[in-house]
Short mmCIF file of C-alpha atoms in Angstrom, two decimals:
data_model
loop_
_atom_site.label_atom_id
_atom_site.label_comp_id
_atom_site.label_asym_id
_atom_site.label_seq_id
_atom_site.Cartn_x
_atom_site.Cartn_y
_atom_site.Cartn_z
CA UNK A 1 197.19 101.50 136.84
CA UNK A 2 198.20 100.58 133.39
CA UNK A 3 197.87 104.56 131.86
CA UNK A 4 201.09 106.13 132.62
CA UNK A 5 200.01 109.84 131.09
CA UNK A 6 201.02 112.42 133.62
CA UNK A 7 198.74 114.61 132.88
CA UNK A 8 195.51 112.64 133.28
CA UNK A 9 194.06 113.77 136.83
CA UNK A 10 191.52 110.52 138.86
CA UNK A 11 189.35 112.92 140.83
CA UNK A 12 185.70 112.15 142.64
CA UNK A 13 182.77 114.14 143.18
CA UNK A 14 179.64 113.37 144.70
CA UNK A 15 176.24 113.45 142.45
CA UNK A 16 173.02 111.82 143.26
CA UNK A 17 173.93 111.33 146.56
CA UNK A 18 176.85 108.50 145.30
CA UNK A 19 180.18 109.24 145.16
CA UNK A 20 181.61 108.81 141.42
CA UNK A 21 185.13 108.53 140.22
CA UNK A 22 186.52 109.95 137.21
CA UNK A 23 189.33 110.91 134.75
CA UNK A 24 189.75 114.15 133.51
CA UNK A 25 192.06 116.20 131.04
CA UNK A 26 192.16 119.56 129.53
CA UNK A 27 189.98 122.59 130.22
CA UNK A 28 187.70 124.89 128.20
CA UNK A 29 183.84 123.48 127.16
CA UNK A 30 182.59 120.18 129.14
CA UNK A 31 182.76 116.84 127.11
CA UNK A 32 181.39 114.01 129.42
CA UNK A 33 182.29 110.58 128.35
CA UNK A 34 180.34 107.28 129.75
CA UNK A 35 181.42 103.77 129.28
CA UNK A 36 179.74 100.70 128.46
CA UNK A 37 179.37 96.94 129.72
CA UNK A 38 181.96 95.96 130.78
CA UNK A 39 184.02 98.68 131.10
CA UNK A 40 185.25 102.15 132.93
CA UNK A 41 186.67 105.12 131.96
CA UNK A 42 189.53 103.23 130.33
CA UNK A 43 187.52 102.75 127.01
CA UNK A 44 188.32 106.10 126.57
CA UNK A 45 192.26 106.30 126.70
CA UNK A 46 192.70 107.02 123.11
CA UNK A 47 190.21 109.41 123.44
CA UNK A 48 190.91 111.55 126.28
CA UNK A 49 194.37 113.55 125.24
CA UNK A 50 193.21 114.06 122.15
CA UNK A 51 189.62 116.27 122.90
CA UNK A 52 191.95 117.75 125.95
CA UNK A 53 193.57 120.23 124.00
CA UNK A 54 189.91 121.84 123.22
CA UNK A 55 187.92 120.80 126.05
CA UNK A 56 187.56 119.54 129.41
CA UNK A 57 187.64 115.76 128.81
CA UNK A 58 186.13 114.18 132.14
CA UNK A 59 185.60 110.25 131.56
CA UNK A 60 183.48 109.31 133.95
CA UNK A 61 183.04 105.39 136.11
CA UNK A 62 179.48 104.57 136.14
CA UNK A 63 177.92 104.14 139.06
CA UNK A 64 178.54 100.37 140.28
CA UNK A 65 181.89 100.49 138.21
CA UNK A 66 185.38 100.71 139.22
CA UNK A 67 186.48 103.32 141.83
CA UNK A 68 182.90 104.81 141.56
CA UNK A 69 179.97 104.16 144.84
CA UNK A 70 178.26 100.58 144.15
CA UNK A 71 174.80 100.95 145.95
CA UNK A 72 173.76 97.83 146.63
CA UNK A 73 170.17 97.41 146.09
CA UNK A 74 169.36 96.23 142.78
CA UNK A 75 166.51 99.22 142.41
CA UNK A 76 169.64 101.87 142.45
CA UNK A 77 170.34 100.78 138.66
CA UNK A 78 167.59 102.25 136.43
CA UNK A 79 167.57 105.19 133.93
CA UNK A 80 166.33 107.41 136.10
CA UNK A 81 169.42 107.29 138.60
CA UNK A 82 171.68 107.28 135.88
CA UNK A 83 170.23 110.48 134.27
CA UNK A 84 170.13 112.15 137.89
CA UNK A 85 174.14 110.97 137.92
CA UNK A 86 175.10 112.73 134.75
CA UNK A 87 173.13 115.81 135.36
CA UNK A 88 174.81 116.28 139.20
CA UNK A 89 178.27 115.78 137.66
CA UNK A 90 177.79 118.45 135.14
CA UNK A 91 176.27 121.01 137.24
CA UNK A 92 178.74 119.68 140.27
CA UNK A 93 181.68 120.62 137.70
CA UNK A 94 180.54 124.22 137.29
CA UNK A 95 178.93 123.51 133.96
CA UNK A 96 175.54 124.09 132.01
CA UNK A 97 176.02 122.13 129.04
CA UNK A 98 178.56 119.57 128.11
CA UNK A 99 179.25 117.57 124.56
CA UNK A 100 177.74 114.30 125.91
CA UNK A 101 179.60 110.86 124.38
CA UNK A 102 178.31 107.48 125.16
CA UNK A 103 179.34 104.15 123.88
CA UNK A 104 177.02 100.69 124.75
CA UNK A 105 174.91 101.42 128.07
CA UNK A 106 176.76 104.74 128.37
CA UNK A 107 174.91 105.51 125.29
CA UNK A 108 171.36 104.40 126.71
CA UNK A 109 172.07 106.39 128.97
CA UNK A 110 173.45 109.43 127.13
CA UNK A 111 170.50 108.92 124.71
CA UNK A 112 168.08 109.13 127.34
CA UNK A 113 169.46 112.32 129.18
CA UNK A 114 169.45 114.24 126.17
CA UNK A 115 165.57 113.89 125.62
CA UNK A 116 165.03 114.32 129.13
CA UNK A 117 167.53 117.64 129.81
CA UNK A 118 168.17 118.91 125.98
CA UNK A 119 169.05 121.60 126.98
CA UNK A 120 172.33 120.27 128.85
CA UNK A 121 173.67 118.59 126.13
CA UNK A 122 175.22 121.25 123.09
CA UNK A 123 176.17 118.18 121.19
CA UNK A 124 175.48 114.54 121.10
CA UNK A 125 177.74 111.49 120.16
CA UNK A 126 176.98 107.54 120.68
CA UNK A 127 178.74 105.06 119.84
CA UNK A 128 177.11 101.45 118.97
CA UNK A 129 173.66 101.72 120.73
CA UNK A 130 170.72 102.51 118.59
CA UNK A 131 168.27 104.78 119.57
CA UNK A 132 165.93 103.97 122.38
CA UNK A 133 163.19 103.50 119.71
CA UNK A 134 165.37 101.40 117.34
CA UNK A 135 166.41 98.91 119.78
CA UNK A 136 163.16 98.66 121.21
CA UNK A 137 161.88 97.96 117.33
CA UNK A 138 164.78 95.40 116.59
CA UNK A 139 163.72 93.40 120.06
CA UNK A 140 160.80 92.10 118.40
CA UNK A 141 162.87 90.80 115.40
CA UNK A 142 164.17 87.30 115.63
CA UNK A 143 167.23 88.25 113.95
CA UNK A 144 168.31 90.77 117.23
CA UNK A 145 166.73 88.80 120.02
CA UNK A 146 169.42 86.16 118.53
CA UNK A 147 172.23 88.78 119.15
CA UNK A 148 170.64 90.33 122.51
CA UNK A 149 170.66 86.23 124.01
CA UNK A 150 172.80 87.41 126.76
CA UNK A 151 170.35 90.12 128.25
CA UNK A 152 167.83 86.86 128.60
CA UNK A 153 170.65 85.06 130.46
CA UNK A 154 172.27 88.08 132.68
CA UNK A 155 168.44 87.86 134.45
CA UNK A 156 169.22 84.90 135.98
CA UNK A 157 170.37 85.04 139.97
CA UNK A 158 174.02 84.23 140.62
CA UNK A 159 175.55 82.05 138.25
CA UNK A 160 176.05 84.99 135.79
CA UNK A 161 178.05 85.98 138.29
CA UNK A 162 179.91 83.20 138.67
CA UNK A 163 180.48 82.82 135.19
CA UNK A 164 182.43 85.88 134.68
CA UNK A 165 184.56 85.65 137.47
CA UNK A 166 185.71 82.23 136.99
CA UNK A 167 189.11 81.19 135.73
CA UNK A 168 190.38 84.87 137.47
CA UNK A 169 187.42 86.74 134.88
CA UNK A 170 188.58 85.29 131.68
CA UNK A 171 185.52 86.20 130.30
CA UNK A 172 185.86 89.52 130.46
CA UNK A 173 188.96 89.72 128.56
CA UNK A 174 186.97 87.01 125.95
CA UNK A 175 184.28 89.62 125.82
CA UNK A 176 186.47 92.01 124.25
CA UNK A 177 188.85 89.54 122.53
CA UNK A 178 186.45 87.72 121.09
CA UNK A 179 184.22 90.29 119.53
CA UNK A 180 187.17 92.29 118.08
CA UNK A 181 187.81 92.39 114.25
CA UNK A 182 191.59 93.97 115.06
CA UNK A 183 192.69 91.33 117.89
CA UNK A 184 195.81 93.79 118.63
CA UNK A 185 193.53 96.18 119.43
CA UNK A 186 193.38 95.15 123.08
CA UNK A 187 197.32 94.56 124.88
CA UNK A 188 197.37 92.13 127.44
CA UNK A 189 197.63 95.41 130.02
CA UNK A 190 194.48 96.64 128.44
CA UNK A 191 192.33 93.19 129.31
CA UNK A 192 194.26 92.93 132.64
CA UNK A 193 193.03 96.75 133.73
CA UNK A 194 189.12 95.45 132.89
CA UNK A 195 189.71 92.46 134.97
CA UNK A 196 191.19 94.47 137.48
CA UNK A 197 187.92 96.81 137.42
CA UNK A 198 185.66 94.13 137.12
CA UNK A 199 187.06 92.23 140.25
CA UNK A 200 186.22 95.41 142.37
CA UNK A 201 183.66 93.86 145.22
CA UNK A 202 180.38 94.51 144.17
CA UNK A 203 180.99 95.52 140.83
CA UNK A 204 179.95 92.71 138.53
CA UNK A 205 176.47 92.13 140.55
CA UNK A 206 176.15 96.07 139.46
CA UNK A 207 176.81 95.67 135.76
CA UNK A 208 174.27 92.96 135.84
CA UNK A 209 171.72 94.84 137.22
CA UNK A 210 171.77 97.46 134.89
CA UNK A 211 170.52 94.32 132.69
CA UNK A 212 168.36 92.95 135.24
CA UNK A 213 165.87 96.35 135.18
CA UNK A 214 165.91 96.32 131.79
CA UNK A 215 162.17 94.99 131.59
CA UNK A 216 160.67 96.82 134.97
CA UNK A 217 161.23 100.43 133.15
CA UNK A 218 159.57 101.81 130.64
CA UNK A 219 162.57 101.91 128.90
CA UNK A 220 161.30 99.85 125.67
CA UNK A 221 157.58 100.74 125.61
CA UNK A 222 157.34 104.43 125.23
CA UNK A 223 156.67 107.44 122.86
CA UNK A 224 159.52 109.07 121.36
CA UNK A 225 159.51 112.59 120.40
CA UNK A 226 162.06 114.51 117.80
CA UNK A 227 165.30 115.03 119.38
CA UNK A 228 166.71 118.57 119.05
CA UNK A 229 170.02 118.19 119.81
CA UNK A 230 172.77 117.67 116.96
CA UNK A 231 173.17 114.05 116.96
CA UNK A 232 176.85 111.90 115.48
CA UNK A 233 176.06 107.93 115.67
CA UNK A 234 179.25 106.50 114.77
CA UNK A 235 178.69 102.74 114.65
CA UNK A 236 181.33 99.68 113.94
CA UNK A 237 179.59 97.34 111.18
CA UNK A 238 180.87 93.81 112.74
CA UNK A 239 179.39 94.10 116.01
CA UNK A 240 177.80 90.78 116.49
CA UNK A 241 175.59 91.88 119.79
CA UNK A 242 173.75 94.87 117.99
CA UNK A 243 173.05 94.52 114.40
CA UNK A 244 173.58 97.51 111.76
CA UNK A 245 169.68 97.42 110.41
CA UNK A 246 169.34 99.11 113.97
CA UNK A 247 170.27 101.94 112.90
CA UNK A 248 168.51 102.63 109.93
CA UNK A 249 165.63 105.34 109.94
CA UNK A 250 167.04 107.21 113.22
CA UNK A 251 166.63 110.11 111.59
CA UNK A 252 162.94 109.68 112.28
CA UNK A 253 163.74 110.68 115.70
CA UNK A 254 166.77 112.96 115.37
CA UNK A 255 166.36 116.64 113.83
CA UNK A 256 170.15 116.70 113.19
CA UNK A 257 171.50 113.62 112.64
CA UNK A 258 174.42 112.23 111.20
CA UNK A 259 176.02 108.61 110.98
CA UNK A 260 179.59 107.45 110.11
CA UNK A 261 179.77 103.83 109.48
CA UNK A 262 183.12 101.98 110.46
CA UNK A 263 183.33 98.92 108.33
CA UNK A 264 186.01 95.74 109.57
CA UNK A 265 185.32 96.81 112.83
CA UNK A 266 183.52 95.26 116.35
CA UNK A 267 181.34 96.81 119.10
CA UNK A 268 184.37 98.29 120.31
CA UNK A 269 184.35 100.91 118.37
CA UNK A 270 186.01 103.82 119.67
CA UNK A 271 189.13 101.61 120.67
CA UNK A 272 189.47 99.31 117.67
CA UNK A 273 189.50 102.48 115.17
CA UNK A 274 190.74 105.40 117.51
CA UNK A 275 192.25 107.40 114.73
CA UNK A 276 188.84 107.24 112.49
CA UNK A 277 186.58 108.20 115.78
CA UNK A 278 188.62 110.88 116.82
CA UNK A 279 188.55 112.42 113.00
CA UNK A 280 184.55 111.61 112.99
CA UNK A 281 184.02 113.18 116.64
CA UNK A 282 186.64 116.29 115.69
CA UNK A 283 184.26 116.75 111.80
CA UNK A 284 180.87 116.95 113.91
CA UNK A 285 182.42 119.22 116.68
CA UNK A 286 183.69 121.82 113.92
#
């Protein structure tokens, strides 16, 4: 492993029936962090000792990623697992409620728990995925069907796939290389740990089919009431696979809602501008 802090405990616990993997730090309140494509808990690193010294920091591996269970029928990656996932961990770790951070699909899916178990999540922070009802909105806009090409093309059978492991996955390190404002962001260790994750048997079909049930749920054609729970969006302005005007008028759909806008930065938020998250993430939390 390329994280070397001592203090950082890898731990498992069974939810849903699946056995997930996860880092944790710190202890007091819950605050549940879930990755994005195509990631693990690693996105979090800068993250993780900071929030310990207020709260129990567990960054969790989606199921399908990493060290976590990778079911593999296609029809085990939809929302309504995922949700089932999250809420088993929390209740599995002797919790009610947790702070509930999401970046990319770990947002979906964090979005999506919160309206459907509100009362589970005290607080609610995504990074770089609209709201459900924003993204579903900006899908019928040439403009973000542009952007979103590569949910079109991770449909097909196989040769996504092959695509990203070829070469020893040197697109995965391009993925975050090559949408990254600050290039020094990522360390060579950094893109060699998501290769290392990604190269896990079965776990690249697994990320893909998140994508490839996309358009069997009802995930992009439904109503969307207020949300009550406090919401942060904090959202880096250069990400070239989900456009800014996506998040305009989520207050609509938020009672509490606040945004932070990071400009000079990619989709990769939370590790491109550590320092400015954590200071964003610490200003809602107080």
């Amino acid at each position: 492993m390329f994280v070397t802090e001592a203090r950082w405990k890898h731990d498992r616990i069974i939810s849903n029936g699946i056995k997930l993997h996860y880092v944790t730090q710190g202890d007091g309140p819950l605050m549940l962090m879930l990755h994005g494509f195509p990631e693990f808990w690693y996105s979090w690193r800068h993250q993780i000792p900071e929030f310990a010294k207020d709260f129990k920091v567990v960054a969790l591996d989606l199921r399908g990623y990493n060290d976590s269970d990778k079911p593999p029928d296609r029809s085990a990656y939809v929302m309504d697992e995922f949700i089932k996932d999250v809420e088993g961990v929390i209740k599995g770790l002797g919790y009610e409620k947790c702070v509930l951070v999401g970046h990319d699909w770990g947002g979906a899916i964090a979005w999506n728990f919160a309206y459907a178990h509100p009362e589970m999540v005290e607080r609610l922070i995504v990074m770089n995925l609209p709201h459900p009802a924003k993204f579903a909105e900006g899908l019928r806009t040439l403009q973000q069907l542009r952007r979103s090409y590569y949910i079109f093309l991770f449909q097909l059978p196989m040769l996504p796939e092959l695509f990203l492991a070829r070469s020893h996955y040197r697109a995965i390190g391009t993925v975050f290389t090559g949408m990254a404002v600050d290039k020094n962001a990522f360390t060579q260790a950094d893109i060699e740990a998501y290769k290392q994750a990604a190269a896990k048997p079965g776990a690249i079909t697994a990320a893909l089919n998140y994508y490839r049930n996309i358009f069997h749920q009802k995930l992009l054609n439904r109503d969307w009431s207020v949300l009550e729970v406090p919401t942060l969006m904090i959202w880096g302005e250069n990400d070239t696979a989900l456009g800014k005007e996506l998040t305009y008028g989520t207050e609509a759909y938020v009672k509490d809602f606040r945004i932070e806008y990071i400009p000079n930065c990619s989709h990769w938020v939370q590790q491109e501008r550590p320092h400015l998250v954590n200071q964003y993430m610490r200003e809602f939390l107080a």
